Amino acid sequence: MPATINVRPDGVGVITMDSPPVNSLGTELVTSFKQEFPKLVSDPKVKAIVVTGKGNMFCGGAEITEFAIMVAMGPEKMKENNPVAALSEMMDMIDASPKTVVAALNGPALGGGGEVSLACHYRVASAKSSVGFPEVKLGLLPGAQGTQRLPRVAPLPTAMSMILQGNPLNAQAAKKNGIVDLVASKDLIEEAAEWALSHPPAPISKREVHKTNRFMVAAGGLEQGLNTAVNAAPLMIAPRSIIKCFEAACSGKPFRDGLKVEQEEFTKLVFSVESAALRHLFLSERLAQKVPGVDEKPLPLNKIGILGAGLMGGGIAMCFIQKGIPVVLKDAKQEWLDGGVKKIDSLWAGRLKKGKLSKDKYNQYHSLLKPTLDFADFKDVDMVIEAVPEIMDLKKQCFLDIEKNTKPDCLICTNTSGLNIDDIAAVLKDPSRVMGTHFFSPANVMQLLENVRTSKSSIKTLSTGMQMAKIISKKAVMVGNCDGFVGNRMLAPYAGEAKMVGEEGATIEQIDKACTKFGMAMGPMALGDLVGLELFWKQRQAAGDMKKQTKTYYGPYELTDWLCEKGRFGLKTPDPSIKANGRGVFIHQGRDKYVDPEVVAKMEEIRKTKGITARAVSDEEIVERLFFTMINEGFKILEEGYVARSSDIDIVYIYGYGFPPSKGGPMFFAENYVGFQKILERLKVYGAQAKERFTKNPHYLPIDYFEPSKLLEACAQKQGTKVFPGQTLIDVVLKDFRKNNSAPGPFSKL
Ligand SMILES: C[C@H](O)CC(=O)SCCNC(=O)CCNC(=O)[C@H](O)C(C)(C)COP(=O)(O)OP(=O)(O)OC[C@H]1O[C@@H](n2cnc3c(N)ncnc32)[C@H](O)[C@@H]1OP(=O)(O)O
């Protein structure tokens, strides 16, 4: 039974929520709770009741997978079978108990779990427990009475921060804010039982909202909270609904009337595409950890070697050290090593100065870092991550040196973002030890890790790579070894079209603004300046033929070449003569930036050379051309088998490229916001325009990124087909597609 009861000798009935892994309030648990709880109420031997959770978790909230089922039923059917209404009834049942009910918080009480605790008359918490309402992160609000109960116990600013931002409170803070009555010092259940026996029933629903909270609402306190929330996430609709619920709670309305508002707002949110997107991300993030076929026990990772003490190598070293894992950091020259260590130290010292890092931790971090020039220091490491410059021969030589100096089972990983990892690995006796670990810059900050599977990587290697990401708290996605992997491969057409619409007449400001208005953390032009404009330029130089670019034509390169030839790579290249801390497309001064007038003049010159007359380009066209080509590339990656499922692409884009979470990632956006048919149709239109440009103007090369993916075409044919709640149509179509087509990627037959 997911809810179990037992009666203690002192007459306290204990009901335990037991639904692993997090005691989420699925239909089964709620039904079982509603059957068992009345037994305690009616049992004459029971004097008081304690509600608790099994294991380390009180309760992780409503069962998130059931929301998709609710939505699939539609609002009408939902009236008959509504799991959240059932949850609310469970709250009423607890609240109305004639016997005192105490929540014994044995661990986190989140969302619906927090609401169960507030339905109880009192809360006794273990020191390691917490209370939180993270629903807003799923585009929702506490829909099982939480919005009406919390402002009846906590000060409004606390309640707002908890529900609008989803910030949990630890037991001590919850006690300070009136949410928890006692933090247990010895035995949680004993102390909760004692509290229950010595206090009368006191349902929160009967309490008046504190007059300070009422006064704050009357004085406009809610608007401030709303503004902060809306500024932080302008595309989200949940904050407005949450504010309506607070208004209802704090305006003197009876509890039941407030619940009606909460119910209405919750229903609106649960049916919204924003909430669907955020729920998709929650589940996708966890699904990405389950890589098909990668199921061996990982190797232990007790010590790590990093080769290359540059910006990436240093950032990667920090990730391990901050988790207590010793790192041997090697470079080829003392000055490079010193520079790397200095940079790392400056980051830790900065945190020390701001009080964000203790002196002890700072010292501990340094004790875990061993800088060296000697490969022999890699003799006992379990994994080496190579982060040297992107030069194939250099990487191959490094791999041979690593092989000579490490244990035979030590993993050898490369942080390359552009080179073929199979080619690098081919120099080794045992290429099965190799995989790609593509970190994003700055590596100690960015959450994404693209783990790259080569054609020879062993399952043990891949399992260890996924485990490594968990240890250092990265969101890892396993991808295949294709050009640019997932993220940069999809970025190429996006960046290419950004340059193309610029040549056609859109201004640099307009291009970036259209993308930030779409929700991107920054526009493509600003992104280029941030990551460094020279990357692609150097790749093309290395490939030997500047005109041909690397393998395919990703839009015009004249402007970037001109900037790179002048040494203006973006944020990393200051220009003291104009007081710029970075110069690329933009002149960066402090935190401000403006488009370099010389860039505008150069763009006009390029247009003149190519015989182009600038035209007005609409924001809509910019968005379609940049994002639809990016999405098309995502479909091609799926059809070629370089990624397991569409949601993995979404995770890459959310955590690595600043794609707006409320749009769920590019593939979710394609399926749920735009529709495959429209994308296909627009790709054809823009593709025809690109073809005409190429045929008429000798300055252009043919573009193949408008060529529609076969998988996209197959999805467009099936558009509108119903799939099981929680599934995506892309993945359903993909399954058939993979059955009937062969493809080069490692996931093509999985
Ligand atoms: C009506 C109500 O007001 C509405 C709600 O309650 S909405 C739900 C609100 N609750 C939440 O948002 C909490 C979501 N969960 C979490 O934040 C974290 O999972 C946690 C802090 C509870 C545990 O974190 P952690 O120990 O790192 O484990 P984590 O990997 O995240 O989760 C373990 C498993 O439980 C699942 N899970 C966690 N919370 C869940 C939930 N509320 N519903 C369904 N599944 C859940 C995860 O998907 C994962 O499944 P998997 O093993 O198949 O991958």
Short mmCIF file of N, CA and C in Angstrom, two decimals, residues 431-565:
data_model
loop_
_atom_site.label_atom_id
_atom_site.label_comp_id
_atom_site.label_asym_id
_atom_site.label_seq_id
_atom_site.Cartn_x
_atom_site.Cartn_y
_atom_site.Cartn_z
N PRO A 431 41.32 2.47 -28.62
CA PRO A 431 40.44 3.64 -28.75
C PRO A 431 39.12 3.51 -27.97
N SER A 432 38.88 2.32 -27.37
CA SER A 432 37.61 2.18 -26.62
C SER A 432 37.65 2.99 -25.33
N ARG A 433 38.86 3.45 -24.93
CA ARG A 433 38.99 4.28 -23.72
C ARG A 433 38.58 5.72 -23.97
N VAL A 434 38.27 6.03 -25.21
CA VAL A 434 38.11 7.44 -25.59
C VAL A 434 36.64 7.84 -25.72
N MET A 435 36.33 9.02 -25.25
CA MET A 435 35.05 9.66 -25.57
C MET A 435 35.26 11.17 -25.55
N GLY A 436 34.29 11.89 -26.07
CA GLY A 436 34.37 13.35 -26.03
C GLY A 436 33.65 13.86 -24.79
N THR A 437 34.22 14.88 -24.18
CA THR A 437 33.53 15.56 -23.08
C THR A 437 33.54 17.04 -23.46
N HIS A 438 32.50 17.45 -24.11
CA HIS A 438 32.47 18.82 -24.64
C HIS A 438 31.82 19.75 -23.61
N PHE A 439 32.68 20.44 -22.88
CA PHE A 439 32.22 21.41 -21.88
C PHE A 439 31.93 22.73 -22.59
N PHE A 440 31.13 23.56 -21.95
CA PHE A 440 30.81 24.87 -22.51
C PHE A 440 31.46 25.95 -21.66
N SER A 441 31.83 27.02 -22.29
CA SER A 441 32.60 28.06 -21.60
C SER A 441 31.69 29.10 -20.93
N PRO A 442 31.95 29.55 -19.72
CA PRO A 442 32.98 29.08 -18.79
C PRO A 442 32.58 27.75 -18.15
N ALA A 443 33.52 26.80 -18.21
CA ALA A 443 33.20 25.41 -17.85
C ALA A 443 32.77 25.26 -16.40
N ASN A 444 33.26 26.14 -15.52
CA ASN A 444 32.88 26.02 -14.12
C ASN A 444 31.49 26.59 -13.85
N VAL A 445 30.90 27.24 -14.85
CA VAL A 445 29.59 27.86 -14.67
C VAL A 445 28.51 27.17 -15.51
N MET A 446 28.82 26.93 -16.78
CA MET A 446 27.79 26.40 -17.69
C MET A 446 27.37 24.99 -17.28
N GLN A 447 26.06 24.75 -17.36
CA GLN A 447 25.55 23.49 -16.84
C GLN A 447 25.66 22.31 -17.81
N LEU A 448 25.75 22.63 -19.11
CA LEU A 448 25.67 21.54 -20.09
C LEU A 448 27.00 20.82 -20.29
N LEU A 449 26.90 19.53 -20.52
CA LEU A 449 28.05 18.74 -20.97
C LEU A 449 27.57 17.84 -22.10
N GLU A 450 28.18 18.00 -23.27
CA GLU A 450 27.88 17.06 -24.36
C GLU A 450 28.90 15.92 -24.25
N ASN A 451 28.42 14.76 -23.88
CA ASN A 451 29.29 13.58 -23.85
C ASN A 451 29.24 12.94 -25.22
N VAL A 452 30.40 12.74 -25.83
CA VAL A 452 30.39 12.30 -27.23
C VAL A 452 30.84 10.85 -27.35
N ARG A 453 29.97 10.06 -27.98
CA ARG A 453 30.23 8.64 -28.19
C ARG A 453 30.91 8.46 -29.54
N THR A 454 32.08 7.87 -29.56
CA THR A 454 32.74 7.63 -30.85
C THR A 454 32.29 6.25 -31.35
N SER A 455 32.78 5.87 -32.51
CA SER A 455 32.38 4.56 -33.04
C SER A 455 33.02 3.43 -32.22
N LYS A 456 34.07 3.77 -31.44
CA LYS A 456 34.79 2.72 -30.70
C LYS A 456 34.64 2.83 -29.19
N SER A 457 34.02 3.87 -28.68
CA SER A 457 33.92 4.03 -27.21
C SER A 457 33.28 2.79 -26.61
N SER A 458 33.86 2.26 -25.52
CA SER A 458 33.24 1.09 -24.87
C SER A 458 32.08 1.57 -24.00
N ILE A 459 31.20 0.64 -23.68
CA ILE A 459 30.05 0.98 -22.83
C ILE A 459 30.54 1.42 -21.46
N LYS A 460 31.60 0.77 -20.97
CA LYS A 460 32.19 1.14 -19.67
C LYS A 460 32.64 2.60 -19.71
N THR A 461 33.31 2.97 -20.79
CA THR A 461 33.78 4.35 -20.93
C THR A 461 32.59 5.32 -20.88
N LEU A 462 31.55 4.98 -21.63
CA LEU A 462 30.40 5.89 -21.71
C LEU A 462 29.65 5.97 -20.38
N SER A 463 29.50 4.83 -19.68
CA SER A 463 28.83 4.86 -18.38
C SER A 463 29.63 5.73 -17.42
N THR A 464 30.96 5.61 -17.50
CA THR A 464 31.80 6.40 -16.58
C THR A 464 31.68 7.89 -16.93
N GLY A 465 31.60 8.19 -18.20
CA GLY A 465 31.44 9.59 -18.61
C GLY A 465 30.14 10.18 -18.11
N MET A 466 29.06 9.39 -18.14
CA MET A 466 27.78 9.89 -17.64
C MET A 466 27.83 10.07 -16.12
N GLN A 467 28.50 9.11 -15.46
CA GLN A 467 28.64 9.20 -14.01
C GLN A 467 29.46 10.44 -13.63
N MET A 468 30.50 10.71 -14.42
CA MET A 468 31.35 11.87 -14.16
C MET A 468 30.50 13.15 -14.15
N ALA A 469 29.58 13.25 -15.12
CA ALA A 469 28.74 14.45 -15.19
C ALA A 469 27.90 14.59 -13.92
N LYS A 470 27.38 13.46 -13.44
CA LYS A 470 26.58 13.50 -12.21
C LYS A 470 27.41 14.01 -11.05
N ILE A 471 28.64 13.49 -10.96
CA ILE A 471 29.51 13.87 -9.83
C ILE A 471 29.74 15.37 -9.82
N ILE A 472 29.94 15.95 -11.00
CA ILE A 472 30.24 17.39 -11.02
C ILE A 472 28.98 18.23 -11.30
N SER A 473 27.81 17.61 -11.15
CA SER A 473 26.52 18.30 -11.27
C SER A 473 26.30 18.99 -12.62
N LYS A 474 26.70 18.32 -13.69
CA LYS A 474 26.40 18.86 -15.03
C LYS A 474 25.19 18.15 -15.61
N LYS A 475 24.50 18.84 -16.51
CA LYS A 475 23.41 18.21 -17.24
C LYS A 475 24.05 17.58 -18.46
N ALA A 476 24.19 16.27 -18.44
CA ALA A 476 24.90 15.62 -19.55
C ALA A 476 23.92 15.06 -20.56
N VAL A 477 24.30 15.18 -21.81
CA VAL A 477 23.53 14.57 -22.90
C VAL A 477 24.52 13.78 -23.74
N MET A 478 24.17 12.53 -24.06
CA MET A 478 25.08 11.71 -24.89
C MET A 478 24.75 11.96 -26.35
N VAL A 479 25.76 12.33 -27.11
CA VAL A 479 25.56 12.60 -28.53
C VAL A 479 26.56 11.80 -29.35
N GLY A 480 26.31 11.72 -30.65
CA GLY A 480 27.24 11.00 -31.52
C GLY A 480 28.31 11.94 -32.05
N ASN A 481 29.31 11.32 -32.68
CA ASN A 481 30.47 12.07 -33.15
C ASN A 481 30.24 12.62 -34.55
N CYS A 482 29.35 13.60 -34.67
CA CYS A 482 29.17 14.25 -35.98
C CYS A 482 29.76 15.64 -35.93
N ASP A 483 29.88 16.26 -37.08
CA ASP A 483 30.51 17.56 -37.18
C ASP A 483 29.78 18.59 -36.31
N GLY A 484 30.43 19.12 -35.27
CA GLY A 484 29.80 20.11 -34.39
C GLY A 484 28.93 19.48 -33.31
N PHE A 485 28.89 18.14 -33.28
CA PHE A 485 28.02 17.40 -32.34
C PHE A 485 26.58 17.91 -32.48
N VAL A 486 25.84 18.07 -31.36
CA VAL A 486 24.46 18.55 -31.53
C VAL A 486 24.42 20.07 -31.52
N GLY A 487 24.98 20.65 -30.45
CA GLY A 487 24.80 22.08 -30.22
C GLY A 487 25.37 22.93 -31.34
N ASN A 488 26.65 22.78 -31.61
CA ASN A 488 27.28 23.65 -32.60
C ASN A 488 26.83 23.34 -34.02
N ARG A 489 26.45 22.08 -34.25
CA ARG A 489 25.95 21.75 -35.60
C ARG A 489 24.65 22.51 -35.86
N MET A 490 23.80 22.58 -34.86
CA MET A 490 22.53 23.31 -35.05
C MET A 490 22.74 24.83 -35.03
N LEU A 491 23.81 25.24 -34.36
CA LEU A 491 24.08 26.67 -34.28
C LEU A 491 24.58 27.22 -35.62
N ALA A 492 25.22 26.36 -36.40
CA ALA A 492 25.84 26.83 -37.64
C ALA A 492 24.83 27.47 -38.59
N PRO A 493 23.70 26.80 -38.93
CA PRO A 493 22.75 27.48 -39.81
C PRO A 493 22.12 28.72 -39.16
N TYR A 494 21.91 28.66 -37.88
CA TYR A 494 21.33 29.80 -37.14
C TYR A 494 22.26 31.02 -37.28
N ALA A 495 23.55 30.78 -37.02
CA ALA A 495 24.51 31.89 -37.13
C ALA A 495 24.67 32.31 -38.58
N GLY A 496 24.62 31.34 -39.49
CA GLY A 496 24.76 31.65 -40.92
C GLY A 496 23.62 32.54 -41.39
N GLU A 497 22.40 32.20 -41.00
CA GLU A 497 21.25 33.02 -41.41
C GLU A 497 21.28 34.40 -40.76
N ALA A 498 21.84 34.45 -39.52
CA ALA A 498 21.96 35.77 -38.86
C ALA A 498 22.82 36.68 -39.73
N LYS A 499 23.91 36.13 -40.26
CA LYS A 499 24.80 36.95 -41.10
C LYS A 499 24.11 37.29 -42.43
N MET A 500 23.34 36.31 -42.92
CA MET A 500 22.68 36.52 -44.22
C MET A 500 21.60 37.61 -44.12
N VAL A 501 20.76 37.56 -43.09
CA VAL A 501 19.73 38.61 -42.99
C VAL A 501 20.39 39.97 -42.77
N GLY A 502 21.58 39.95 -42.14
CA GLY A 502 22.33 41.20 -41.94
C GLY A 502 22.75 41.78 -43.28
N GLU A 503 23.25 40.94 -44.15
CA GLU A 503 23.66 41.43 -45.47
C GLU A 503 22.46 41.93 -46.26
N GLU A 504 21.32 41.28 -46.03
CA GLU A 504 20.14 41.68 -46.81
C GLU A 504 19.54 43.00 -46.32
N GLY A 505 19.88 43.40 -45.09
CA GLY A 505 19.40 44.72 -44.65
C GLY A 505 19.00 44.82 -43.19
N ALA A 506 18.87 43.69 -42.47
CA ALA A 506 18.53 43.80 -41.04
C ALA A 506 19.73 44.39 -40.30
N THR A 507 19.47 45.24 -39.32
CA THR A 507 20.61 45.77 -38.58
C THR A 507 21.04 44.76 -37.52
N ILE A 508 22.27 44.94 -37.05
CA ILE A 508 22.79 44.01 -36.04
C ILE A 508 21.92 44.06 -34.79
N GLU A 509 21.53 45.27 -34.40
CA GLU A 509 20.67 45.41 -33.20
C GLU A 509 19.36 44.66 -33.42
N GLN A 510 18.80 44.82 -34.63
CA GLN A 510 17.50 44.18 -34.90
C GLN A 510 17.61 42.66 -34.82
N ILE A 511 18.68 42.12 -35.36
CA ILE A 511 18.85 40.66 -35.37
C ILE A 511 18.89 40.13 -33.93
N ASP A 512 19.73 40.77 -33.12
CA ASP A 512 19.84 40.30 -31.73
C ASP A 512 18.54 40.51 -30.97
N LYS A 513 17.90 41.64 -31.24
CA LYS A 513 16.66 41.94 -30.50
C LYS A 513 15.55 40.95 -30.86
N ALA A 514 15.48 40.59 -32.15
CA ALA A 514 14.44 39.64 -32.55
C ALA A 514 14.63 38.32 -31.80
N CYS A 515 15.88 37.96 -31.59
CA CYS A 515 16.16 36.68 -30.90
C CYS A 515 15.95 36.79 -29.39
N THR A 516 16.30 37.91 -28.80
CA THR A 516 16.08 38.03 -27.35
C THR A 516 14.59 38.19 -27.07
N LYS A 517 13.88 38.82 -28.01
CA LYS A 517 12.43 38.92 -27.84
C LYS A 517 11.79 37.53 -27.93
N PHE A 518 12.37 36.70 -28.74
CA PHE A 518 11.92 35.30 -28.84
C PHE A 518 12.16 34.59 -27.50
N GLY A 519 13.16 35.10 -26.77
CA GLY A 519 13.44 34.51 -25.45
C GLY A 519 14.86 34.03 -25.25
N MET A 520 15.69 34.14 -26.32
CA MET A 520 17.08 33.68 -26.17
C MET A 520 17.80 34.56 -25.15
N ALA A 521 18.73 33.93 -24.41
CA ALA A 521 19.46 34.70 -23.39
C ALA A 521 20.25 35.83 -24.04
N MET A 522 20.76 35.60 -25.25
CA MET A 522 21.41 36.69 -26.00
C MET A 522 21.26 36.42 -27.49
N GLY A 523 21.46 37.46 -28.29
CA GLY A 523 21.30 37.31 -29.73
C GLY A 523 22.54 36.67 -30.35
N PRO A 524 22.46 36.24 -31.62
CA PRO A 524 23.59 35.55 -32.25
C PRO A 524 24.83 36.44 -32.41
N MET A 525 24.62 37.73 -32.60
CA MET A 525 25.77 38.61 -32.79
C MET A 525 26.54 38.76 -31.47
N ALA A 526 25.80 38.97 -30.39
CA ALA A 526 26.44 39.09 -29.07
C ALA A 526 27.09 37.76 -28.70
N LEU A 527 26.44 36.65 -29.08
CA LEU A 527 27.01 35.33 -28.77
C LEU A 527 28.35 35.14 -29.48
N GLY A 528 28.41 35.58 -30.74
CA GLY A 528 29.66 35.48 -31.50
C GLY A 528 30.78 36.22 -30.78
N ASP A 529 30.49 37.41 -30.30
CA ASP A 529 31.50 38.19 -29.57
C ASP A 529 31.90 37.49 -28.28
N LEU A 530 30.94 36.82 -27.67
CA LEU A 530 31.23 36.17 -26.39
C LEU A 530 32.14 34.95 -26.58
N VAL A 531 31.79 34.10 -27.54
CA VAL A 531 32.58 32.86 -27.68
C VAL A 531 33.87 33.10 -28.47
N GLY A 532 33.93 34.17 -29.24
CA GLY A 532 35.15 34.47 -30.00
C GLY A 532 34.91 34.24 -31.48
N LEU A 533 35.03 35.32 -32.25
CA LEU A 533 34.70 35.24 -33.68
C LEU A 533 35.73 34.43 -34.47
N GLU A 534 36.90 34.23 -33.85
CA GLU A 534 38.00 33.61 -34.60
C GLU A 534 37.86 32.10 -34.73
N LEU A 535 36.97 31.47 -33.95
CA LEU A 535 36.94 30.01 -33.93
C LEU A 535 36.72 29.42 -35.33
N PHE A 536 35.67 29.89 -35.97
CA PHE A 536 35.31 29.39 -37.29
C PHE A 536 36.36 29.80 -38.33
N TRP A 537 36.85 31.00 -38.16
CA TRP A 537 37.87 31.55 -39.08
C TRP A 537 39.12 30.67 -39.04
N LYS A 538 39.52 30.31 -37.80
CA LYS A 538 40.71 29.46 -37.65
C LYS A 538 40.47 28.06 -38.23
N GLN A 539 39.25 27.56 -38.03
CA GLN A 539 38.93 26.24 -38.58
C GLN A 539 39.06 26.26 -40.10
N ARG A 540 38.56 27.34 -40.68
CA ARG A 540 38.63 27.43 -42.14
C ARG A 540 40.07 27.58 -42.59
N GLN A 541 40.87 28.33 -41.83
CA GLN A 541 42.30 28.46 -42.17
C GLN A 541 42.96 27.10 -42.11
N ALA A 542 42.62 26.34 -41.03
CA ALA A 542 43.23 25.01 -40.86
C ALA A 542 42.82 24.09 -42.01
N ALA A 543 41.56 24.26 -42.48
CA ALA A 543 41.08 23.42 -43.59
C ALA A 543 41.78 23.80 -44.90
N GLY A 544 42.39 24.95 -44.94
CA GLY A 544 43.24 25.30 -46.09
C GLY A 544 42.58 26.12 -47.18
N ASP A 545 41.26 26.07 -47.27
CA ASP A 545 40.61 26.80 -48.35
C ASP A 545 39.56 27.75 -47.76
N MET A 546 39.95 29.00 -47.62
CA MET A 546 39.08 29.97 -46.97
C MET A 546 37.75 30.15 -47.69
N LYS A 547 37.78 30.03 -49.02
CA LYS A 547 36.55 30.27 -49.77
C LYS A 547 35.52 29.17 -49.52
N LYS A 548 36.04 27.94 -49.36
CA LYS A 548 35.13 26.81 -49.23
C LYS A 548 34.59 26.63 -47.82
N GLN A 549 35.13 27.40 -46.89
CA GLN A 549 34.83 27.20 -45.48
C GLN A 549 35.23 25.78 -45.08
N THR A 550 34.57 25.15 -44.13
CA THR A 550 35.00 23.80 -43.74
C THR A 550 34.41 22.77 -44.70
N LYS A 551 33.21 22.29 -44.38
CA LYS A 551 32.63 21.28 -45.27
C LYS A 551 31.46 21.85 -46.05
N THR A 552 30.79 22.77 -45.42
CA THR A 552 29.59 23.28 -46.06
C THR A 552 29.56 24.80 -45.88
N TYR A 553 28.72 25.45 -46.62
CA TYR A 553 28.67 26.91 -46.58
C TYR A 553 27.66 27.38 -45.55
N TYR A 554 28.14 28.05 -44.53
CA TYR A 554 27.25 28.53 -43.48
C TYR A 554 27.11 30.05 -43.55
N GLY A 555 26.71 30.53 -44.69
CA GLY A 555 26.43 31.95 -44.81
C GLY A 555 27.69 32.76 -45.06
N PRO A 556 27.49 34.06 -45.28
CA PRO A 556 28.61 34.91 -45.66
C PRO A 556 29.64 35.05 -44.53
N TYR A 557 30.89 35.15 -44.89
CA TYR A 557 31.95 35.20 -43.88
C TYR A 557 32.81 36.46 -44.00
N GLU A 558 32.49 37.32 -44.98
CA GLU A 558 33.37 38.47 -45.25
C GLU A 558 33.53 39.38 -44.03
N LEU A 559 32.42 39.66 -43.35
CA LEU A 559 32.49 40.58 -42.21
C LEU A 559 33.34 39.98 -41.09
N THR A 560 33.08 38.70 -40.78
CA THR A 560 33.85 38.05 -39.70
C THR A 560 35.32 37.97 -40.07
N ASP A 561 35.61 37.63 -41.32
CA ASP A 561 37.01 37.56 -41.74
C ASP A 561 37.70 38.91 -41.54
N TRP A 562 37.00 39.96 -41.94
CA TRP A 562 37.57 41.30 -41.83
C TRP A 562 37.86 41.63 -40.35
N LEU A 563 36.91 41.29 -39.48
CA LEU A 563 37.10 41.56 -38.05
C LEU A 563 38.29 40.74 -37.51
N CYS A 564 38.34 39.47 -37.91
CA CYS A 564 39.40 38.60 -37.40
C CYS A 564 40.78 39.05 -37.90
N GLU A 565 40.81 39.46 -39.17
CA GLU A 565 42.09 39.94 -39.70
C GLU A 565 42.57 41.17 -38.92
#
